[in-house]
Amino acid sequence: MSIHASAGEAGVAAAEQVAELVRSNPAAVLGLATGSSPLPLYEALARKAVDMSAVTAFALDEYIGLPAGHTQSYATVIRTHVIEPLGMTTGSVHVPDGNPEDEEHAGGAYEAAIAAAGGIDLQILGIGSNGHLGFNEPGAPFSSRTRAVTLADRTRRDNTRFFGTLEAVPTRAVTQGLATIFDARHLLLIAHGSGKAQAIRRALTGPVTEEFPASLIQLHPSATVVLDREAAALL
Ligand code: GLP
């Protein structure tokens, strides 16, 4: 774990871990979080000008039902904040299909694509204020795989800031499962701000329980947590 004076400095430290991996393995496979937490990492990584053109990546999650090109769809967010600034290859960066023909089978092809890429070397993670990872809300099984899920009310309220009104926030999403996330060879959890302090305390020092999905990180053999002082304040 490392604790930094600001979110920007935490982003620089987290970016260095990603850069080290990609320098040693230019064809590394990354897992990409969205939301506000990883943005300082992506910005710092862009400044490092590491060659990311051979990297493959898989986004953690996507809302269901947004029209293609919607500014808040994670496909758009990943293109704007990751693919373009980092010079990644569009066809090598995967985002779950947010308009699946059949929600019951929404995750199988994504799991197969991750397996075909050789698994995820490094999964970047944020944390929800309710302890969610990706969109694995409290109660999601640790054995879960990529699938369609219903968003918790608290998540929809938290994410209203991106959509303007609560009604505009989708109610469903496709997310990598907790087992999918746990299979990554390394986890890199990033949090900043006082709003995450309670969640970080429960994730790192509370009981390991499906009622608080991020507590799963305690069981992972290779996990790094990068925080600013505010997010670390209750540790
Ligand atoms: C979002 C995403 C998560 C993200 C989390 C925290 O809804 N689905 O992948 O890690 O909630 O978001 P933020 O970083 O904006 O606080």
mmCIF file of C-alpha atoms and ligand atoms in Angstrom:
data_model
loop_
_atom_site.group_PDB
_atom_site.id
_atom_site.type_symbol
_atom_site.label_atom_id
_atom_site.label_comp_id
_atom_site.label_asym_id
_atom_site.label_seq_id
_atom_site.Cartn_x
_atom_site.Cartn_y
_atom_site.Cartn_z
ATOM 1 C CA MET A 1 0.000 0.000 0.000
ATOM 2 C CA SER A 2 1.161 3.539 -0.609
ATOM 3 C CA ILE A 3 -0.398 6.773 0.652
ATOM 4 C CA HIS A 4 0.149 10.055 -1.190
ATOM 5 C CA ALA A 5 -0.437 13.734 -0.511
ATOM 6 C CA SER A 6 -2.894 14.163 -3.373
ATOM 7 C CA ALA A 7 -4.921 12.226 -5.910
ATOM 8 C CA GLY A 8 -2.524 13.452 -8.588
ATOM 9 C CA GLU A 9 0.503 12.055 -6.773
ATOM 10 C CA ALA A 10 -1.312 8.771 -6.187
ATOM 11 C CA GLY A 11 -2.016 8.682 -9.924
ATOM 12 C CA VAL A 12 1.671 9.152 -10.713
ATOM 13 C CA ALA A 13 2.617 6.261 -8.398
ATOM 14 C CA ALA A 14 -0.059 3.997 -9.881
ATOM 15 C CA ALA A 15 0.950 4.941 -13.431
ATOM 16 C CA GLU A 16 4.525 3.952 -12.671
ATOM 17 C CA GLN A 17 3.357 0.417 -11.846
ATOM 18 C CA VAL A 18 1.514 0.143 -15.144
ATOM 19 C CA ALA A 19 4.472 1.631 -17.020
ATOM 20 C CA GLU A 20 6.896 -0.852 -15.433
ATOM 21 C CA LEU A 21 4.700 -3.754 -16.512
ATOM 22 C CA VAL A 22 4.361 -2.500 -20.087
ATOM 23 C CA ARG A 23 8.083 -1.727 -20.396
ATOM 24 C CA SER A 24 8.889 -5.300 -19.369
ATOM 25 C CA ASN A 25 6.042 -6.797 -21.420
ATOM 26 C CA PRO A 26 4.842 -4.542 -24.268
ATOM 27 C CA ALA A 27 2.057 -7.042 -25.034
ATOM 28 C CA ALA A 28 0.694 -7.007 -21.469
ATOM 29 C CA VAL A 29 -3.034 -7.469 -20.845
ATOM 30 C CA LEU A 30 -4.655 -4.786 -18.688
ATOM 31 C CA GLY A 31 -8.032 -4.567 -16.977
ATOM 32 C CA LEU A 32 -9.403 -1.031 -17.119
ATOM 33 C CA ALA A 33 -11.573 0.665 -14.519
ATOM 34 C CA THR A 34 -13.705 3.680 -15.356
ATOM 35 C CA GLY A 35 -15.178 6.244 -12.970
ATOM 36 C CA SER A 36 -13.162 9.127 -11.548
ATOM 37 C CA SER A 37 -10.638 7.110 -9.492
ATOM 38 C CA PRO A 38 -8.299 5.963 -12.285
ATOM 39 C CA LEU A 39 -8.310 9.251 -14.238
ATOM 40 C CA PRO A 40 -5.122 10.628 -12.571
ATOM 41 C CA LEU A 41 -3.416 7.305 -13.389
ATOM 42 C CA TYR A 42 -4.392 7.518 -17.072
ATOM 43 C CA GLU A 43 -3.290 11.172 -17.237
ATOM 44 C CA ALA A 44 0.072 10.404 -15.618
ATOM 45 C CA LEU A 45 0.586 7.383 -17.872
ATOM 46 C CA ALA A 46 -0.054 9.509 -20.960
ATOM 47 C CA ARG A 47 2.679 11.923 -19.793
ATOM 48 C CA LYS A 48 5.149 9.025 -19.571
ATOM 49 C CA ALA A 49 4.719 8.297 -23.277
ATOM 50 C CA VAL A 50 5.127 4.538 -22.805
ATOM 51 C CA ASP A 51 4.455 2.597 -26.011
ATOM 52 C CA MET A 52 1.013 1.082 -25.366
ATOM 53 C CA SER A 53 0.310 0.080 -28.966
ATOM 54 C CA ALA A 54 0.746 -3.667 -28.367
ATOM 55 C CA VAL A 55 -1.213 -3.770 -25.096
ATOM 56 C CA THR A 56 -4.545 -5.598 -24.975
ATOM 57 C CA ALA A 57 -7.145 -4.358 -22.489
ATOM 58 C CA PHE A 58 -10.535 -5.302 -21.090
ATOM 59 C CA ALA A 59 -12.822 -2.780 -19.420
ATOM 60 C CA LEU A 60 -14.416 -3.870 -16.168
ATOM 61 C CA ASP A 61 -17.972 -2.974 -16.985
ATOM 62 C CA GLU A 62 -20.518 -1.144 -19.142
ATOM 63 C CA TYR A 63 -23.999 0.250 -18.603
ATOM 64 C CA ILE A 64 -26.848 -1.538 -20.352
ATOM 65 C CA GLY A 65 -29.108 0.388 -22.671
ATOM 66 C CA LEU A 66 -27.204 3.565 -23.474
ATOM 67 C CA PRO A 67 -27.141 4.430 -27.169
ATOM 68 C CA ALA A 68 -23.811 3.924 -28.956
ATOM 69 C CA GLY A 69 -21.661 7.021 -28.535
ATOM 70 C CA HIS A 70 -23.427 8.240 -25.354
ATOM 71 C CA THR A 71 -20.952 10.422 -23.455
ATOM 72 C CA GLN A 72 -21.335 8.346 -20.266
ATOM 73 C CA SER A 73 -21.094 4.925 -21.869
ATOM 74 C CA TYR A 74 -17.881 3.327 -20.716
ATOM 75 C CA ALA A 75 -17.000 2.585 -24.343
ATOM 76 C CA THR A 76 -16.905 6.357 -24.876
ATOM 77 C CA VAL A 77 -15.092 7.033 -21.602
ATOM 78 C CA ILE A 78 -12.451 4.406 -22.408
ATOM 79 C CA ARG A 79 -11.956 5.816 -25.899
ATOM 80 C CA THR A 80 -11.618 9.398 -24.624
ATOM 81 C CA HIS A 81 -9.554 8.832 -21.479
ATOM 82 C CA VAL A 82 -7.570 5.720 -22.365
ATOM 83 C CA ILE A 83 -7.346 4.652 -26.013
ATOM 84 C CA GLU A 84 -6.744 8.074 -27.556
ATOM 85 C CA PRO A 85 -4.411 9.685 -24.986
ATOM 86 C CA LEU A 86 -2.382 6.509 -24.492
ATOM 87 C CA GLY A 87 -2.119 5.631 -28.180
ATOM 88 C CA MET A 88 -3.679 2.201 -27.740
ATOM 89 C CA THR A 89 -4.956 0.090 -30.616
ATOM 90 C CA THR A 90 -8.757 0.361 -30.798
ATOM 91 C CA GLY A 91 -9.335 -3.272 -31.771
ATOM 92 C CA SER A 92 -7.239 -4.445 -28.810
ATOM 93 C CA VAL A 93 -9.323 -2.633 -26.192
ATOM 94 C CA HIS A 94 -12.502 -4.492 -25.295
ATOM 95 C CA VAL A 95 -15.580 -3.172 -23.490
ATOM 96 C CA PRO A 96 -18.559 -5.392 -22.583
ATOM 97 C CA ASP A 97 -21.500 -5.043 -24.982
ATOM 98 C CA GLY A 98 -23.979 -2.684 -23.323
ATOM 99 C CA ASN A 99 -26.794 -3.696 -25.655
ATOM 100 C CA PRO A 100 -26.657 -7.485 -25.514
ATOM 101 C CA GLU A 101 -29.274 -9.384 -27.521
ATOM 102 C CA ASP A 102 -29.671 -11.789 -24.661
ATOM 103 C CA GLU A 103 -28.853 -10.534 -21.143
ATOM 104 C CA GLU A 104 -28.649 -14.078 -19.793
ATOM 105 C CA HIS A 105 -25.682 -14.819 -22.015
ATOM 106 C CA ALA A 106 -24.153 -11.333 -21.889
ATOM 107 C CA GLY A 107 -20.834 -12.396 -20.398
ATOM 108 C CA GLY A 108 -19.749 -15.635 -22.062
ATOM 109 C CA ALA A 109 -18.040 -14.121 -25.091
ATOM 110 C CA TYR A 110 -16.236 -11.590 -22.899
ATOM 111 C CA GLU A 111 -14.908 -14.300 -20.606
ATOM 112 C CA ALA A 112 -13.759 -16.257 -23.675
ATOM 113 C CA ALA A 113 -11.956 -13.196 -25.050
ATOM 114 C CA ILE A 114 -10.122 -12.647 -21.754
ATOM 115 C CA ALA A 115 -9.090 -16.308 -21.701
ATOM 116 C CA ALA A 116 -7.971 -16.171 -25.353
ATOM 117 C CA ALA A 117 -5.759 -13.176 -24.507
ATOM 118 C CA GLY A 118 -4.063 -15.270 -21.823
ATOM 119 C CA GLY A 119 -5.807 -13.667 -18.841
ATOM 120 C CA ILE A 120 -5.357 -10.227 -17.311
ATOM 121 C CA ASP A 121 -1.876 -9.304 -16.053
ATOM 122 C CA LEU A 122 -2.902 -6.197 -14.137
ATOM 123 C CA GLN A 123 -6.431 -5.165 -13.208
ATOM 124 C CA ILE A 124 -6.925 -1.499 -12.352
ATOM 125 C CA LEU A 125 -9.764 -1.056 -9.844
ATOM 126 C CA GLY A 126 -11.718 1.734 -8.227
ATOM 127 C CA ILE A 127 -14.083 1.099 -5.337
ATOM 128 C CA GLY A 128 -17.713 2.089 -4.926
ATOM 129 C CA SER A 129 -18.770 3.836 -1.733
ATOM 130 C CA ASN A 130 -20.807 0.665 -1.001
ATOM 131 C CA GLY A 131 -17.774 -1.550 -1.618
ATOM 132 C CA HIS A 132 -18.600 -2.542 -5.166
ATOM 133 C CA LEU A 133 -15.883 -3.607 -7.602
ATOM 134 C CA GLY A 134 -16.809 -2.999 -11.220
ATOM 135 C CA PHE A 135 -20.588 -3.224 -10.855
ATOM 136 C CA ASN A 136 -20.460 -6.189 -8.467
ATOM 137 C CA GLU A 137 -22.773 -4.818 -5.829
ATOM 138 C CA PRO A 138 -23.015 -6.024 -2.202
ATOM 139 C CA GLY A 139 -24.118 -9.675 -2.172
ATOM 140 C CA ALA A 140 -22.489 -10.543 -5.516
ATOM 141 C CA PRO A 141 -20.928 -14.010 -5.248
ATOM 142 C CA PHE A 142 -17.150 -14.201 -5.082
ATOM 143 C CA SER A 143 -17.558 -16.960 -7.709
ATOM 144 C CA SER A 144 -19.319 -14.634 -10.184
ATOM 145 C CA ARG A 145 -18.239 -14.220 -13.814
ATOM 146 C CA THR A 146 -19.015 -11.549 -16.408
ATOM 147 C CA ARG A 147 -22.790 -11.105 -16.485
ATOM 148 C CA ALA A 148 -25.677 -8.637 -16.485
ATOM 149 C CA VAL A 149 -26.511 -7.149 -13.079
ATOM 150 C CA THR A 150 -28.879 -4.630 -11.486
ATOM 151 C CA LEU A 151 -27.271 -1.519 -10.012
ATOM 152 C CA ALA A 152 -27.709 -0.749 -6.313
ATOM 153 C CA ASP A 153 -29.708 2.377 -5.485
ATOM 154 C CA ARG A 154 -26.642 3.884 -3.835
ATOM 155 C CA THR A 155 -24.568 3.345 -6.984
ATOM 156 C CA ARG A 156 -27.225 5.029 -9.113
ATOM 157 C CA ARG A 157 -27.305 7.958 -6.678
ATOM 158 C CA ASP A 158 -23.475 8.169 -6.644
ATOM 159 C CA ASN A 159 -23.376 8.153 -10.441
ATOM 160 C CA THR A 160 -26.134 10.741 -10.856
ATOM 161 C CA ARG A 161 -23.294 13.279 -10.972
ATOM 162 C CA PHE A 162 -22.340 11.931 -14.390
ATOM 163 C CA PHE A 163 -25.907 11.891 -15.780
ATOM 164 C CA GLY A 164 -27.553 14.992 -14.291
ATOM 165 C CA THR A 165 -30.637 13.226 -12.923
ATOM 166 C CA LEU A 166 -31.194 9.945 -11.102
ATOM 167 C CA GLU A 167 -33.762 8.891 -13.706
ATOM 168 C CA ALA A 168 -31.131 9.146 -16.445
ATOM 169 C CA VAL A 169 -28.797 6.658 -14.718
ATOM 170 C CA PRO A 170 -29.207 3.167 -16.189
ATOM 171 C CA THR A 171 -30.542 0.462 -13.879
ATOM 172 C CA ARG A 172 -28.546 -2.436 -15.370
ATOM 173 C CA ALA A 173 -24.970 -3.107 -16.408
ATOM 174 C CA VAL A 174 -22.658 -5.841 -17.642
ATOM 175 C CA THR A 175 -19.683 -6.340 -15.343
ATOM 176 C CA GLN A 176 -16.703 -8.629 -15.028
ATOM 177 C CA GLY A 177 -17.487 -10.916 -12.111
ATOM 178 C CA LEU A 178 -15.592 -11.056 -8.850
ATOM 179 C CA ALA A 179 -13.949 -14.338 -9.884
ATOM 180 C CA THR A 180 -12.977 -12.743 -13.203
ATOM 181 C CA ILE A 181 -11.367 -9.855 -11.315
ATOM 182 C CA PHE A 182 -9.697 -12.177 -8.824
ATOM 183 C CA ASP A 183 -8.132 -14.199 -11.662
ATOM 184 C CA ALA A 184 -6.000 -11.192 -12.676
ATOM 185 C CA ARG A 185 -2.348 -11.787 -11.838
ATOM 186 C CA HIS A 186 -2.098 -8.424 -10.090
ATOM 187 C CA LEU A 187 -4.721 -6.025 -8.704
ATOM 188 C CA LEU A 188 -4.144 -2.261 -8.435
ATOM 189 C CA LEU A 189 -6.838 -0.566 -6.352
ATOM 190 C CA ILE A 190 -6.979 3.224 -6.427
ATOM 191 C CA ALA A 191 -9.046 5.512 -4.206
ATOM 192 C CA HIS A 192 -8.964 9.169 -3.334
ATOM 193 C CA GLY A 193 -11.060 11.593 -1.348
ATOM 194 C CA SER A 194 -12.740 11.443 2.038
ATOM 195 C CA GLY A 195 -15.857 9.908 0.470
ATOM 196 C CA LYS A 196 -13.896 6.665 -0.005
ATOM 197 C CA ALA A 197 -12.294 6.506 3.481
ATOM 198 C CA GLN A 198 -14.995 4.318 5.017
ATOM 199 C CA ALA A 199 -15.075 1.959 2.040
ATOM 200 C CA ILE A 200 -11.277 1.611 2.090
ATOM 201 C CA ARG A 201 -11.301 0.861 5.803
ATOM 202 C CA ARG A 202 -13.917 -1.867 5.362
ATOM 203 C CA ALA A 203 -12.242 -3.309 2.254
ATOM 204 C CA LEU A 204 -8.802 -3.594 3.819
ATOM 205 C CA THR A 205 -9.509 -4.197 7.510
ATOM 206 C CA GLY A 206 -13.085 -5.474 7.718
ATOM 207 C CA PRO A 207 -14.318 -9.047 7.405
ATOM 208 C CA VAL A 208 -13.938 -10.720 4.010
ATOM 209 C CA THR A 209 -17.561 -11.029 2.974
ATOM 210 C CA GLU A 210 -19.715 -10.963 -0.149
ATOM 211 C CA GLU A 211 -21.679 -8.207 1.599
ATOM 212 C CA PHE A 212 -18.671 -5.956 0.911
ATOM 213 C CA PRO A 213 -17.236 -7.105 -2.436
ATOM 214 C CA ALA A 214 -13.980 -5.109 -2.251
ATOM 215 C CA SER A 215 -12.993 -7.083 0.869
ATOM 216 C CA LEU A 216 -12.079 -9.840 -1.614
ATOM 217 C CA ILE A 217 -8.845 -7.953 -2.253
ATOM 218 C CA GLN A 218 -7.560 -9.186 1.126
ATOM 219 C CA LEU A 219 -7.404 -12.723 -0.315
ATOM 220 C CA HIS A 220 -5.504 -11.825 -3.493
ATOM 221 C CA PRO A 221 -1.859 -12.934 -3.545
ATOM 222 C CA SER A 222 -0.627 -9.855 -5.428
ATOM 223 C CA ALA A 223 -2.572 -6.663 -4.770
ATOM 224 C CA THR A 224 -1.403 -3.059 -4.455
ATOM 225 C CA VAL A 225 -3.513 -0.261 -2.982
ATOM 226 C CA VAL A 226 -2.712 3.352 -3.894
ATOM 227 C CA LEU A 227 -4.478 6.036 -1.864
ATOM 228 C CA ASP A 228 -4.396 9.725 -1.151
ATOM 229 C CA ARG A 229 -4.332 10.833 2.490
ATOM 230 C CA GLU A 230 -8.062 11.459 2.625
ATOM 231 C CA ALA A 231 -8.993 7.966 1.438
ATOM 232 C CA ALA A 232 -6.489 6.504 3.931
ATOM 233 C CA ALA A 233 -7.721 8.627 6.834
ATOM 234 C CA LEU A 234 -9.611 5.841 8.640
ATOM 235 C CA LEU A 235 -6.933 3.150 8.378
HETATM 236 C C1 GLP B 1 -18.391 3.058 -10.838
HETATM 237 C C2 GLP B 1 -17.757 1.928 -11.676
HETATM 238 C C3 GLP B 1 -16.665 1.258 -10.919
HETATM 239 C C4 GLP B 1 -15.899 2.318 -10.204
HETATM 240 C C5 GLP B 1 -16.727 2.845 -9.061
HETATM 241 C C6 GLP B 1 -16.172 4.064 -8.370
HETATM 242 O O1 GLP B 1 -19.754 3.080 -10.872
HETATM 243 N N1 GLP B 1 -18.647 0.955 -12.187
HETATM 244 O O2 GLP B 1 -15.867 0.469 -11.791
HETATM 245 O O3 GLP B 1 -14.695 1.814 -9.688
HETATM 246 O O4 GLP B 1 -18.068 3.026 -9.475
HETATM 247 O O5 GLP B 1 -16.348 5.195 -9.152
HETATM 248 P P1 GLP B 1 -15.522 6.515 -8.911
HETATM 249 O O6 GLP B 1 -14.093 6.158 -9.194
HETATM 250 O O7 GLP B 1 -16.060 7.512 -9.899
HETATM 251 O O8 GLP B 1 -15.728 6.913 -7.510
#
